[in-house]
XYZ file of C-alpha atoms in Angstrom:
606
model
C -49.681 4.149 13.569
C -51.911 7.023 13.373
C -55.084 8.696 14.078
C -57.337 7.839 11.024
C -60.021 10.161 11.488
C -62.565 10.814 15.217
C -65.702 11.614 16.260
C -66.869 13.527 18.784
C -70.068 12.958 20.598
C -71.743 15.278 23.553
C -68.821 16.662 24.544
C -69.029 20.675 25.827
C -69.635 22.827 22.209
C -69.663 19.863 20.308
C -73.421 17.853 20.276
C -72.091 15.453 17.557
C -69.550 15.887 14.812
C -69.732 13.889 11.612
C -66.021 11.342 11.472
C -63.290 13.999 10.605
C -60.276 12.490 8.773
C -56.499 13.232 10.054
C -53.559 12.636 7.749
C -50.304 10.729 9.549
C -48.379 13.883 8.915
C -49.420 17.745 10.305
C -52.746 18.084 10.540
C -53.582 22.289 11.668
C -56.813 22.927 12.945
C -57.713 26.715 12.945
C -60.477 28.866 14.419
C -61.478 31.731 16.459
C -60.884 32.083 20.333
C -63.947 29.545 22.112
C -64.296 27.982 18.083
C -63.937 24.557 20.447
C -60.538 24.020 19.056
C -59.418 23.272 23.000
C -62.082 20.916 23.784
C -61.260 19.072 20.449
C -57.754 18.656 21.518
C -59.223 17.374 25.154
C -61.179 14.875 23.175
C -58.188 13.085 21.006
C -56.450 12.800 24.348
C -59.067 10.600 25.420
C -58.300 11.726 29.176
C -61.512 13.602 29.810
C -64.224 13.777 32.152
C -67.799 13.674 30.764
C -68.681 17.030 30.097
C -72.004 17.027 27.954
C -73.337 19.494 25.558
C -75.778 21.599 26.786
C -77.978 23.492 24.008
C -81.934 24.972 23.606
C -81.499 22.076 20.866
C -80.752 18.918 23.363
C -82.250 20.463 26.240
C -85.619 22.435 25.188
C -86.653 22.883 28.911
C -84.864 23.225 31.725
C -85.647 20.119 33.607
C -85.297 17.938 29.731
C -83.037 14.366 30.345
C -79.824 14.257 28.604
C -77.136 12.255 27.609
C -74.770 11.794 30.172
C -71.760 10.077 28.785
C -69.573 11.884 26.710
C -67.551 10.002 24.074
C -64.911 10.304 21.275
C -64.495 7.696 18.616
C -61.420 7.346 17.083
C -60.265 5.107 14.168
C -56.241 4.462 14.371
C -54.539 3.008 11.183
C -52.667 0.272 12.253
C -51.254 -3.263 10.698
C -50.522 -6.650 11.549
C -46.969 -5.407 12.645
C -48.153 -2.265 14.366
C -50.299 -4.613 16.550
C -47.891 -7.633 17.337
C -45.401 -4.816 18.498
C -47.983 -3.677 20.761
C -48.742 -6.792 22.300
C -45.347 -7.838 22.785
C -44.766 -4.715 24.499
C -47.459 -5.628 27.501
C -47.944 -8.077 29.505
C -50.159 -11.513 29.436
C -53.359 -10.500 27.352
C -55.916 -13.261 26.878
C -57.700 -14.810 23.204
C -61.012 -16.353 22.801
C -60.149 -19.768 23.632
C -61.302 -21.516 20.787
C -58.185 -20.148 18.855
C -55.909 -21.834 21.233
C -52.738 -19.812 19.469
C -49.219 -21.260 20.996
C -47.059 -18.958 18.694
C -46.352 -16.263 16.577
C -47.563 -18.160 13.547
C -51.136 -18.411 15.047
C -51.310 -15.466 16.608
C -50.246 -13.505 13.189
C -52.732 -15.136 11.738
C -55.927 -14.245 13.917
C -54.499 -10.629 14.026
C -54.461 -10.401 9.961
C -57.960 -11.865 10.046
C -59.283 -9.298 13.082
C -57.437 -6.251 11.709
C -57.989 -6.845 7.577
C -59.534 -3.439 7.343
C -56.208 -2.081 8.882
C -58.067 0.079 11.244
C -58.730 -0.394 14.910
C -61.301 1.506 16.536
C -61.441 3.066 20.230
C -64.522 4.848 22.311
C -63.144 7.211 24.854
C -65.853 7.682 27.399
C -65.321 9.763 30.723
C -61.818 9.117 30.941
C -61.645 5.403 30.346
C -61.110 3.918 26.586
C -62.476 0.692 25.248
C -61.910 -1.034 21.947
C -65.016 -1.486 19.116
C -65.324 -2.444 16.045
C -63.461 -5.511 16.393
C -64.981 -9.259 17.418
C -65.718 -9.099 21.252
C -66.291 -12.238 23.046
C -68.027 -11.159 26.464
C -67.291 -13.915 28.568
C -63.866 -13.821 30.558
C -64.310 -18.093 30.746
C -63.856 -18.192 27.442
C -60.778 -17.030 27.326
C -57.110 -18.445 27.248
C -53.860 -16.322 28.835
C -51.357 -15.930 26.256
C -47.573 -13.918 26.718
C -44.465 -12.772 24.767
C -41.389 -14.537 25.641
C -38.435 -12.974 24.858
C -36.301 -15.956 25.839
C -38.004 -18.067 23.442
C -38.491 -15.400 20.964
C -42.209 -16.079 20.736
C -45.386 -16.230 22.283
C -46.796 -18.847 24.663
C -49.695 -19.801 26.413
C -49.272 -18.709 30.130
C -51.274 -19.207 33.405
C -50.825 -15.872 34.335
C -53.922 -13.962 33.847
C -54.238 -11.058 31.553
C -56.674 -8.834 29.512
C -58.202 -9.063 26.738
C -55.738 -8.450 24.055
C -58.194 -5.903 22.591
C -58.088 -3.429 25.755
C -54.720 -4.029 25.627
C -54.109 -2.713 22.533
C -56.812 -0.210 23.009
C -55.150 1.264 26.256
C -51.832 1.583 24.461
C -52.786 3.453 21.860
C -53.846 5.655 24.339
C -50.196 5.877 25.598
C -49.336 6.571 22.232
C -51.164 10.252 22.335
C -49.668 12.885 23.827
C -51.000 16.025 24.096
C -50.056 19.787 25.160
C -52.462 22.022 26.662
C -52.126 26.232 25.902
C -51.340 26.967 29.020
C -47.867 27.518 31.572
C -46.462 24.712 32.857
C -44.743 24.505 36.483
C -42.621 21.907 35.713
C -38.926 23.277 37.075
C -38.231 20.842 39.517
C -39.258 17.758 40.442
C -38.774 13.669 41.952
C -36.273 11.949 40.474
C -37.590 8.927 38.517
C -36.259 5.544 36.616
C -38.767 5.760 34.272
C -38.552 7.679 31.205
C -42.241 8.018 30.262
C -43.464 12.173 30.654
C -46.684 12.635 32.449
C -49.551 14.040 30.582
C -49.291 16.972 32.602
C -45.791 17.256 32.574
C -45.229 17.590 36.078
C -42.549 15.158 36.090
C -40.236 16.833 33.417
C -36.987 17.499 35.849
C -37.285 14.270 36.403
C -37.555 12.302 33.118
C -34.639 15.163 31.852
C -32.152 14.165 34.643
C -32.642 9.877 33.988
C -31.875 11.341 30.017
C -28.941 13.264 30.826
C -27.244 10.700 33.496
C -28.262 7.342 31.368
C -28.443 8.766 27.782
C -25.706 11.753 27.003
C -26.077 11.434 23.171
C -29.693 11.717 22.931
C -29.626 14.684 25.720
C -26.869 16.561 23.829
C -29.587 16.523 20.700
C -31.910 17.771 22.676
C -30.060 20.144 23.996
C -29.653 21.687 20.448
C -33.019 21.344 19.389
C -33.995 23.283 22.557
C -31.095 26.186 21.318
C -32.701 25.772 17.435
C -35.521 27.144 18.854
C -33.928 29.407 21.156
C -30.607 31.099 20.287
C -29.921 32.569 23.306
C -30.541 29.050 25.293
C -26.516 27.517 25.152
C -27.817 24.312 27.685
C -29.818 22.987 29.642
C -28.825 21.092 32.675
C -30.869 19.005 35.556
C -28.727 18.389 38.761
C -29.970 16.662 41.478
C -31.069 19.303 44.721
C -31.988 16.694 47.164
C -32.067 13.247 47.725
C -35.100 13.024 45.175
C -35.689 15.667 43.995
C -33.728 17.340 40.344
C -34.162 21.554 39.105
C -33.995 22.304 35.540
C -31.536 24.906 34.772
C -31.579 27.007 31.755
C -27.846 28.171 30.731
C -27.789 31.748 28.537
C -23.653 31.652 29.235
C -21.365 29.316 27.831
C -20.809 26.226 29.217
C -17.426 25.925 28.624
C -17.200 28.855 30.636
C -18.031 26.264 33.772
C -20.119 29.222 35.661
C -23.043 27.175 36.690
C -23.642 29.958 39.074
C -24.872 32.123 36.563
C -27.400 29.294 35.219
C -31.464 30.118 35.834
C -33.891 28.060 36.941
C -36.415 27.093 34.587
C -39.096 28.683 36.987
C -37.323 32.324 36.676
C -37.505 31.594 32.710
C -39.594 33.465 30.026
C -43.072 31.555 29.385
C -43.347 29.091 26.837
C -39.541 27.322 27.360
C -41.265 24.674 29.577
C -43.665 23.655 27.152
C -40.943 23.439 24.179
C -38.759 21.381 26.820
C -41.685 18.932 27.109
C -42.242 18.891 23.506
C -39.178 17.991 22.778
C -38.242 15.499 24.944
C -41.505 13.675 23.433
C -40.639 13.948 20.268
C -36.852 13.462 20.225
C -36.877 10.385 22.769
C -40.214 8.622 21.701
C -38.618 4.996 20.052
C -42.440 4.316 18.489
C -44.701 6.858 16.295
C -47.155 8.826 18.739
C -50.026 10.952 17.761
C -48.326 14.606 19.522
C -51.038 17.013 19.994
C -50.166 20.516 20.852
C -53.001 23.345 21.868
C -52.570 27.066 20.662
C -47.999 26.916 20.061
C -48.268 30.594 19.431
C -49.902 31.631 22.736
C -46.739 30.284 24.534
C -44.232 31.412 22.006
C -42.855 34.346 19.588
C -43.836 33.736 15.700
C -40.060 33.072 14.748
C -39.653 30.476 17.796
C -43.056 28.551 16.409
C -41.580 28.176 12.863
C -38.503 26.616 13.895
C -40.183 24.376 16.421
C -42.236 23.664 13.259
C -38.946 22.613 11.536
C -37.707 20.473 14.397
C -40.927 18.848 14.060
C -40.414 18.166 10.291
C -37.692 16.214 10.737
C -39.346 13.748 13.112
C -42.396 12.412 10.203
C -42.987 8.887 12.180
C -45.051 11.108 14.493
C -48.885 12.320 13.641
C -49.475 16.157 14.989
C -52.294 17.565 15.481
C -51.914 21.369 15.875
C -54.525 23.777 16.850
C -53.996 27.464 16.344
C -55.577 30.767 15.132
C -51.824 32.073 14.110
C -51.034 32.035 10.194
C -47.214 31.777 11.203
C -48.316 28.545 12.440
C -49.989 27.604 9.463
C -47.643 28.766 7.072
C -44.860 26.775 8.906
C -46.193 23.677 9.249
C -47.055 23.082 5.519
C -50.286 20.823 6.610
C -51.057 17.753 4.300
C -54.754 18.529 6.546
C -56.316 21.904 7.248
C -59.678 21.447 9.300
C -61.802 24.540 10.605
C -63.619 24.668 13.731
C -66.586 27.235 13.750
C -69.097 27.966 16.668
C -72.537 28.739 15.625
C -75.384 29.752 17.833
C -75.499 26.631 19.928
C -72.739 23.950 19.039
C -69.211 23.407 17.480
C -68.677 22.217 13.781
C -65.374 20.990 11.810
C -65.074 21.558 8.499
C -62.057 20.007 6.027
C -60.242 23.228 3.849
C -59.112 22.118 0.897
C -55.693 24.544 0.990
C -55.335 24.491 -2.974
C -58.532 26.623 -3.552
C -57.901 30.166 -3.144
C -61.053 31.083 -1.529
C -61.212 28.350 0.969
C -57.496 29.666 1.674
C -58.987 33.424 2.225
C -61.422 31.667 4.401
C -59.070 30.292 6.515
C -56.831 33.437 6.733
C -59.950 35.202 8.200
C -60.263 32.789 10.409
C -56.972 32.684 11.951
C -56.479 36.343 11.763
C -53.985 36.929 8.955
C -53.496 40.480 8.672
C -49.895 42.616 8.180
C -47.489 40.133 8.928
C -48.824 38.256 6.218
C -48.823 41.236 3.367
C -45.035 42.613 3.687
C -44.874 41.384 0.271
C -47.654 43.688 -1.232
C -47.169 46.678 -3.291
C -50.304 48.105 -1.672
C -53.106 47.738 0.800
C -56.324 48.626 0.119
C -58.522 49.111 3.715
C -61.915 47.814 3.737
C -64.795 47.358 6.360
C -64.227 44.444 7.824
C -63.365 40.762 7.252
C -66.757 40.289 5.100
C -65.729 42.811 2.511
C -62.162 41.392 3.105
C -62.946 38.300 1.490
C -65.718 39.198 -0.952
C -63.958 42.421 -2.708
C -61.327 40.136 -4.368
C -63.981 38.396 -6.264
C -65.646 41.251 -7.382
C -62.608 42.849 -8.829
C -61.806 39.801 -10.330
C -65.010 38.383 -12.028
C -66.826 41.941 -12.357
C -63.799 44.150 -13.260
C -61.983 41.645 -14.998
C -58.484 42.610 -13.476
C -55.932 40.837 -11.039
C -55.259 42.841 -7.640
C -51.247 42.146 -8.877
C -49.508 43.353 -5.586
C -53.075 45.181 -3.607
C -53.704 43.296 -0.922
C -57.787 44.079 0.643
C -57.305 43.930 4.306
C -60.112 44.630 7.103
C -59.394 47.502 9.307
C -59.338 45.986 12.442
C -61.876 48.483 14.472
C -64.118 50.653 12.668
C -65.779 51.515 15.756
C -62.603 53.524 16.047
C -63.675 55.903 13.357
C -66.748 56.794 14.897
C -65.567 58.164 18.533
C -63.624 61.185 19.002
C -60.511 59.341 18.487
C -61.462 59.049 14.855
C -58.601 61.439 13.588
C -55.748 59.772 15.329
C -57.001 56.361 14.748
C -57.235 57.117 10.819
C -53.723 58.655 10.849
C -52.329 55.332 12.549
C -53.842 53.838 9.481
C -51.890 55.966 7.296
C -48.823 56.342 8.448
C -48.925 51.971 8.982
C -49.518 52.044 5.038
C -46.864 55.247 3.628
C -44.486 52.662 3.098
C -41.422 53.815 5.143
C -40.811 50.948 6.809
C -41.647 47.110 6.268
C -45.288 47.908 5.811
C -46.951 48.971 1.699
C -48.248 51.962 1.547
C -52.567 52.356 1.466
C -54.071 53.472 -1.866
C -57.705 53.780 0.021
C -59.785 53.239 2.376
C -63.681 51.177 1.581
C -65.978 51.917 4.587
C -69.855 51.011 5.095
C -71.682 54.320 4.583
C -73.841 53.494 7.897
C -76.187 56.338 8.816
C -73.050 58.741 8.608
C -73.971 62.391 7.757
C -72.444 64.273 4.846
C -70.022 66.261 6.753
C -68.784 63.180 8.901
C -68.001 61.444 5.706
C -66.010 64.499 4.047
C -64.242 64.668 7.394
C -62.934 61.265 7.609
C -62.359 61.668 3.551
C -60.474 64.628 4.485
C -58.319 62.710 7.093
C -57.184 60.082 4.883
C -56.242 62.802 1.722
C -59.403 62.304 -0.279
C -58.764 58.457 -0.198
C -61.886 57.279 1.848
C -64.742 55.891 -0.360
C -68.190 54.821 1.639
C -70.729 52.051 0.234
C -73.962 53.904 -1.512
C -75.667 51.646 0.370
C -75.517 51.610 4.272
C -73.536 48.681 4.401
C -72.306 45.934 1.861
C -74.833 43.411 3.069
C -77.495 45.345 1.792
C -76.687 44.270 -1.593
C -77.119 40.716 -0.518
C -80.849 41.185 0.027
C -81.850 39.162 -2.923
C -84.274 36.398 -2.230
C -82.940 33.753 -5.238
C -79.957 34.001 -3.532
C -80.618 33.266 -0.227
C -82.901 30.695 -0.978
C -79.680 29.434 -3.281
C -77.455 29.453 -0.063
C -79.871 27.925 2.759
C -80.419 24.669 0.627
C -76.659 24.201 0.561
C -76.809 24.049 4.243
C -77.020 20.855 5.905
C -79.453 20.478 8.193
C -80.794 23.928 7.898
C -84.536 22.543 8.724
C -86.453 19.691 8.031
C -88.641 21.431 5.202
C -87.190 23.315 2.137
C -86.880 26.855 1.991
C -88.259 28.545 -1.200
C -87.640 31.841 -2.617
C -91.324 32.548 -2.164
C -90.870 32.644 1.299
C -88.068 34.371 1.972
C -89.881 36.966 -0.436
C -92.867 36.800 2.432
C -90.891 36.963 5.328
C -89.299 40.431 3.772
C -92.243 41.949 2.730
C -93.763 41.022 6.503
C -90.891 42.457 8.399
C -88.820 45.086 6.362
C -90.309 48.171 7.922
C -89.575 47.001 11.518
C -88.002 49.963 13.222
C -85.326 47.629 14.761
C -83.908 47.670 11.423
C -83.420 51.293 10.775
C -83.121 53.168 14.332
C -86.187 55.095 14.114
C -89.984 54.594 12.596
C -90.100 55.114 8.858
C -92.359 57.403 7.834
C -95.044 56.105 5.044
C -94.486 58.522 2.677
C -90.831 57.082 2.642
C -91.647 53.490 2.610
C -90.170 52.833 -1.112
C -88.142 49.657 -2.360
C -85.279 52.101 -3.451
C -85.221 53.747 0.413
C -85.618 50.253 2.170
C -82.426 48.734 0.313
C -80.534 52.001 0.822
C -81.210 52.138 4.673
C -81.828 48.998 5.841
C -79.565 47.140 8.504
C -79.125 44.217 6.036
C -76.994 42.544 8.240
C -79.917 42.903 11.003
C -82.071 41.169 8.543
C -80.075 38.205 7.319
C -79.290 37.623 10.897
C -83.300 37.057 12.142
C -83.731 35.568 8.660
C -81.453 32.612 9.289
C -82.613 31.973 12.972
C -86.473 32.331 12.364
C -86.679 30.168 9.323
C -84.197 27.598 10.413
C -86.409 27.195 13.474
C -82.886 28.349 15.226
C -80.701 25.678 14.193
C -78.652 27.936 12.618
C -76.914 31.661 12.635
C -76.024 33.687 10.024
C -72.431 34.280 9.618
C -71.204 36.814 7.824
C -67.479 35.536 6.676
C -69.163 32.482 5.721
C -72.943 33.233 4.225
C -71.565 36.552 2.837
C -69.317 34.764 0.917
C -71.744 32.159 -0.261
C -74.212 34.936 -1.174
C -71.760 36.860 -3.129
C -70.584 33.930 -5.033
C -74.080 33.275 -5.967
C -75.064 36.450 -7.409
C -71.425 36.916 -9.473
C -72.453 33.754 -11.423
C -76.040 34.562 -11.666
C -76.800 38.000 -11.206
C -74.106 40.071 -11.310
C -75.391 43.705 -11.800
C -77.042 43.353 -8.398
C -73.452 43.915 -7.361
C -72.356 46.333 -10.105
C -72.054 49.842 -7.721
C -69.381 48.109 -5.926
C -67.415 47.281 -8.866
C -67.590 50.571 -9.423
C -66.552 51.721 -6.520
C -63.319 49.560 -6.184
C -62.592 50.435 -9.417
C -62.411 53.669 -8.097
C -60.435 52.992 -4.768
C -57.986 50.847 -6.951
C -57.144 53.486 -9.080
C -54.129 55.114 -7.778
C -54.370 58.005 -10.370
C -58.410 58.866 -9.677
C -58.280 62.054 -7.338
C -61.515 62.312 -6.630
C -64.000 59.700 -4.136
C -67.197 59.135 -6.370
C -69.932 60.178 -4.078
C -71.403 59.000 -0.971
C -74.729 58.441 -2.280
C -75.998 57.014 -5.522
């Protein structure tokens, strides 16, 4: 049993997604912070309130009528077996009557016939779940009661009443998920309880780990090392009783043999992030069926050497689905995902995207996304620093199809803040850089540093050169997306957008709407004089970045924003294959920055 694939439907940053599949193994979703990746973890819980998207695309004026029922549609994988365990799990659940089914036999048969497709599909709306997709019969008359009997080892028809066996089924599926929020829990003591099923909030935790460690001392002793697995210095845990209800978790750094329970700490007086690995855990290690276990942002509640042996722990569990969401590579690289999905947020709505992990640029993609930067290059000979995560991604292909050379062990990073170079704190900030990169420690060392030129003067730039020993080179242009600016391309890259408007965009136009806005002085800082106004001075100075960004939203009638990791990309890919001397200065210039022998910067300026 497992999540097949889901939908989701006017639900906060999400208007409507198209059906995203899920593997039964680990399925990572990445992104940036408010991507959506929270509210798609609220959705597969199916425990959510209607919370509908509000956008200048579903609601054009402020008193417009919208939708408001918020839904997710999921499709589980399930068989005949998956589905007789189910029922004979619940109580009396009712069958169209026609079928009249007095035993296994009959009932097998209907369920092969109902379920052929070996899917079953749910709609979670506001909080309650019904089941689709399958026959419905509206009318509760025509219905007859039917119930498992252990006893008999079969299933009978009963007076009792029940429902239908479709919400039945539907409802415990919905038991089946599980998922953990990014976020503290306050879960150190609590009522004892007889039942052994963990709230979805996990608020009764003490409880459901003092009925394991009284009724099941085997299981709780595994647990108990899974818990130390992930962290060392955790020897046992232990839930007493404090009351006459209630039970405290205890967290034991000493060792128990030693018999000093005195020196044991409550759970509440505990770093963050041992509560939520208690409660995933226990779900995982004492779960007797396969669940769907989602957990929400692991490395915001834990250390990057705690998440990759909770990863482990997890591996060895693979009759649960888990859905991960995360913007830490640790994470990724950890969980070895048979599915990698990417949630963007563009200018008005949420979007999920499959990765394909196996292509190397889809890969770099992804390790923008999530933020992969020097704990992911202690293995490189070298760093080369670049502008930002636009030039992070696109300078590998350049060197590769333009110069015709592997990087080897040169890993192009993005400095994290440029701005930094700019304020007074440029020289220290610059030095940080350096001394990060002279190899002394864990870290390569930096051969260079690639920096937009901007509207830096002459002397700034031979300061900051200056500051990094002669290693700084700066774009000719004022900034890489200036070499970008070529209509075929663009043209090339909106039709490969879905949905980008209802018309076509031709190269024609995008030539027009140039030519009608390029001397706008938003673009430059200051009114261009005419006697300046040449092609070669408008594709030196111009904010391209400025101009891709209005380009996008005016012609796509605002439906969608330019994005620089992403369109950037796309654009440079386009004019390697076809027009690669557009982006010949910048070959020239790594070739330059990659050459650990060349003293001398070319210059600033073409």
């Amino acid at each position: 049993m497992y999540i097949s694939s889901f939908k989701i439907l006017n639900f906060k940053s999400f208007r409507e997604t198209q059906a995203v599949p899920l593997g039964p193994g680990f399925n990572i979703v990445v992104g940036q912070n408010d991507a959506g990746k929270s509210s798609l973890v609220e959705a597969l819980s199916m425990r959510f309130a209607n919370r509908p998207h509000r956008s200048l695309r579903v609601v054009p004026e402020r008193n417009s009528p919208t939708e408001a029922m918020s839904t997710c549609e999921l499709e589980f994988h399930l068989d005949e077996g998956d589905i007789l365990k189910l029922l004979k799990s619940q109580g009396p659940f009712s069958f169209p009557m026609e079928l009249e089914p007095r035993n296994e036999a009959e009932v097998r048969r209907y369920l092969a016939k109902a379920a052929r497709s070996g899917t079953f599909h749910i709609q979670a709306r506001g909080g309650t779940v019904l089941p689709s997709g399958w026959e419905h019969h509206p009318r509760p008359f025509m219905y007859s009661n039917v119930r498992y009997s252990p006893q008999k080892g079969d299933f009978e028809v009963c007076s009792e009443a029940g429902a239908g066996y479709q919400s039945i089924v539907a409802n415990a599926l919905q038991q089946r998920v599980y998922a953990f929020r990014a976020e503290r829990l306050h879960v150190s003591s609590g009522s004892i309880t007889h039942s052994p099923h963990l709230e979805p909030d996990a608020r009764n935790l003490a409880g459901v780990l003092n009925l394991l460690q009284s009724g099941n001392v085997s299981r709780f002793r595994r647990f108990c090392s899974a818990v130390n697995r992930v962290f060392p210095h955790i020897r046992q845990i232990t839930v007493p009783p404090t009351g006459n209800s209630t039970a405290q978790i205890y967290v034991w750094s000493v060792d128990p043999d030693s018999e000093r329970d005195d020196l044991a700490i409550p759970l509440a007086e505990s770093g963050t992030g041992i509560g939520q690995v208690l409660a995933i855990l226990y779900v995982v290690l004492t779960s007797d069926e396969p669940r769907t276990i989602i957990i929400d942002e692991p490395q915001s509640f834990l250390h990057p050497g705690a998440v990759r042996k909770l990863m482990g722990i997890l591996q060895q569990f693979p009759q649960h689905q888990y859905v991960i969401t995360t913007h830490s590579p640790s994470v990724v690289t950890a969980a070895g995902p048979d599915q990698l999905l990417l949630v963007r947020r563009g200018a008005a709505e949420s979007e999920i995207g499959v990765l394909d992990p196996r292509q190397t640029s889809q890969v770099q993609t992804l390790l923008s996304e999530v933020g992969a930067r020097l704990a992911d290059v202690f293995g490189a000979d070298n760093i080369l620093w670049v502008e930002g995560q636009t030039e992070e991604l696109c300078f590998p292909l350049v060197v590769r199809k333009l110069l015709n050379r592997p990087l080897f062990g040169t890993e192009i990073l993005a400095i994290l803040s440029t701005g930094d170079l700019e304020s007074r704190h440029a020289r220290s900030s610059l030095e940080i850089y350096r001394r990060l990169s002279q190899g002394r420690g864990l870290l390569p060392p930096a051969i260079g540093f690639i920096l937009d030129r901007e509207q830096r003067s002459d002397k700034e730039m031979r300061d900051l050169s200056r500051m990094s020993g002669e290693r700084t080179y700066f774009t000719p242009r004022r900034m890489y997306e200036n070499y970008l600016l070529r209509p075929a391309a663009v043209a090339a890259v909106i039709s490969g957008i879905e949905d980008f408007r209802e018309s076509p965009v031709l190269e024609a136009e995008i030539t027009q709407w140039i030519d009608h806005h390029r001397w706008e002085q938003k673009y430059f800082g200051f009114q261009v004089q005419s006697t300046d106004r040449t092609d070669e001075f408008w594709m030196q100075e111009v904010h391209g970045a400025k101009v891709l960004k209005d380009l996008f939203e005016e012609l796509s009638e605002h439906r969608v924003s330019f994005e620089k990791t992403r369109h950037s990309l796309a654009l440079t890919e386009w004019l390697l294959e076809h027009s690669p001397a557009d982006l010949q200065d910048i070959a020239q210039l790594l070739a330059s920055a990659l050459d650990p022998t060349n003293d001398s910067p070319p210059p600033a300026k073409p």
